[in-house]
XYZ file of C-alpha atoms in Angstrom:
173
model
C -28.497 72.689 -35.167
C -32.235 72.568 -33.713
C -33.026 70.150 -36.587
C -30.067 67.843 -35.972
C -30.993 67.696 -32.316
C -34.752 67.129 -32.941
C -33.778 64.412 -35.450
C -31.524 62.770 -32.812
C -34.003 62.901 -30.019
C -36.487 61.389 -32.318
C -34.110 58.526 -33.398
C -33.217 57.578 -29.812
C -36.998 57.448 -28.885
C -37.667 55.082 -31.711
C -34.735 53.181 -30.820
C -36.216 53.051 -27.208
C -39.716 52.026 -28.204
C -38.537 49.448 -30.539
C -36.241 47.703 -27.978
C -38.758 47.988 -25.108
C -41.216 45.955 -26.614
C -38.976 43.113 -27.357
C -37.288 42.836 -23.903
C -38.965 40.400 -21.337
C -39.965 42.421 -18.017
C -40.491 40.389 -14.850
C -41.114 36.932 -16.290
C -43.244 34.856 -13.735
C -46.053 32.244 -13.077
C -48.853 33.682 -11.052
C -48.510 32.708 -7.385
C -52.195 32.112 -7.033
C -52.377 29.793 -10.320
C -49.174 28.099 -10.524
C -48.489 25.374 -13.306
C -50.097 22.256 -13.010
C -48.682 18.655 -13.517
C -50.492 15.717 -14.891
C -48.839 12.215 -14.410
C -49.423 10.329 -17.702
C -47.570 7.205 -16.663
C -44.438 7.337 -18.798
C -44.615 11.063 -19.509
C -45.264 14.086 -17.355
C -47.210 17.298 -18.486
C -46.809 20.869 -17.179
C -49.436 23.354 -18.395
C -50.153 27.031 -16.870
C -49.599 30.641 -18.207
C -46.481 32.503 -18.249
C -46.611 36.367 -17.344
C -44.400 39.501 -18.037
C -43.247 38.439 -21.534
C -41.879 40.837 -23.927
C -42.319 40.385 -27.782
C -40.352 37.455 -29.216
C -40.763 33.810 -29.830
C -40.597 31.633 -26.542
C -39.228 28.346 -25.835
C -40.452 26.370 -22.918
C -38.409 23.160 -21.569
C -39.843 20.901 -18.939
C -37.236 18.447 -17.420
C -38.601 16.027 -14.959
C -37.057 13.191 -12.703
C -38.679 10.033 -11.617
C -38.247 6.639 -10.043
C -39.342 4.106 -12.689
C -41.269 0.899 -12.006
C -39.795 -1.812 -14.252
C -40.582 -5.331 -15.235
C -37.835 -7.887 -15.959
C -38.646 -10.631 -18.449
C -36.224 -13.567 -18.862
C -34.975 -14.390 -22.393
C -37.942 -17.006 -22.955
C -40.485 -14.335 -22.324
C -42.356 -16.477 -19.681
C -41.166 -14.822 -16.399
C -42.007 -11.405 -15.579
C -40.764 -10.105 -12.361
C -40.554 -6.828 -10.786
C -37.298 -4.765 -11.456
C -35.004 -4.414 -8.385
C -33.906 -0.869 -7.166
C -34.140 1.225 -10.563
C -32.196 4.142 -10.984
C -33.850 7.607 -11.187
C -34.548 8.731 -14.572
C -34.601 12.293 -16.300
C -36.690 12.924 -19.172
C -37.492 16.502 -21.142
C -39.868 18.106 -23.601
C -40.144 21.334 -25.168
C -42.818 23.682 -26.510
C -42.220 26.453 -29.000
C -44.503 29.403 -28.831
C -44.724 32.060 -31.472
C -44.543 35.834 -30.391
C -48.012 36.333 -32.108
C -49.539 33.939 -29.323
C -48.334 36.352 -26.618
C -51.253 38.644 -25.538
C -50.527 41.560 -23.089
C -47.365 39.816 -21.945
C -48.685 36.534 -21.119
C -49.344 33.165 -22.958
C -50.647 29.881 -21.704
C -48.488 26.608 -22.260
C -48.633 22.899 -22.040
C -45.478 20.741 -22.561
C -44.951 17.096 -22.147
C -41.907 15.052 -21.655
C -40.805 12.574 -23.791
C -41.087 8.883 -22.446
C -37.797 7.169 -20.915
C -35.742 4.762 -22.870
C -37.614 1.389 -22.684
C -36.583 -1.393 -22.905
C -33.534 -0.286 -20.434
C -30.289 -1.090 -22.243
C -28.374 -3.753 -20.425
C -31.087 -4.346 -18.011
C -29.424 -3.162 -15.071
C -32.151 -3.746 -12.480
C -32.887 -7.495 -13.654
C -30.898 -10.665 -12.809
C -28.667 -10.380 -15.681
C -28.165 -8.438 -19.062
C -29.563 -11.201 -21.238
C -33.156 -10.214 -19.505
C -35.278 -7.509 -21.041
C -36.061 -4.574 -18.523
C -39.265 -2.516 -19.501
C -40.128 0.631 -17.848
C -44.044 0.265 -16.877
C -44.782 3.416 -14.842
C -42.790 6.622 -13.481
C -43.109 8.167 -9.888
C -42.175 11.824 -10.525
C -40.140 13.295 -7.723
C -39.318 16.905 -9.280
C -39.691 18.932 -12.300
C -37.864 22.311 -13.822
C -39.541 24.497 -16.224
C -37.346 26.781 -18.022
C -38.640 29.830 -20.193
C -36.185 31.339 -23.025
C -37.289 34.558 -24.905
C -36.569 35.537 -27.465
C -35.797 32.556 -29.141
C -35.692 31.458 -32.577
C -36.382 28.065 -33.867
C -36.540 24.935 -31.458
C -33.220 24.835 -29.991
C -32.515 27.127 -26.778
C -28.672 27.633 -27.964
C -27.941 31.084 -27.643
C -31.481 32.159 -26.314
C -31.798 34.173 -22.915
C -33.168 32.175 -20.085
C -35.989 34.457 -18.379
C -37.392 32.044 -16.096
C -36.511 29.021 -14.210
C -38.576 27.322 -11.634
C -38.267 23.782 -9.847
C -41.072 22.052 -8.407
C -40.553 18.896 -5.769
C -43.342 16.453 -5.468
C -43.618 14.870 -2.077
C -45.006 12.278 -2.158
C -43.966 11.650 -5.663
C -46.784 12.048 -8.356
C-alpha cells in the first residue's frame, strides 16, 4: 500500500511539473519598456519583448488601422490628383516564435503588417471607377498586438490568447 501511495504521489508530482512549465503565467509587456512602433510608409512594425511566457511556440499578431493618403490617376495616366476622403484601412501581420527562443519566460519580437491593397479596387475616392486609386502613405491611428501560446503552426486557430494590448496614436504616426 505504501509503495502504491508513493508511486501515486510521484506520478502526480511529475504531471504537475510537466504541465506547469507549459502554461503561460502573467503574460505582459514591461511598463517601463513598452513596444515601439515604426511607420514604414505603407506598413507598420511593432517591436518589443514579451514577458511571463511558458514553454510553447508563440504567435504574435499585429492588427493596425490607418487613414490612407491616395492618388487618383485618370485612365490616360496624365492627371494625378490627391484622393478625396479615403476610408480607413486595417492591415495585419504575424510572427511565429519557436519555444526554443523563449529564455527565462521572455522573448523579443518584431512583427510588420502587410501593405494595403493598392491600387484600390473600384477607386472609391476618385472621380469615377475608371480612374486608378493608389495608396501612397498611411497615417496610423491604432494598433493591437495579440499573443497566443502554446500555438503550433502559423495559424492561431485553436490557440489560447494570452495577451491583447491596444495602442492609440494621437496624433497619428
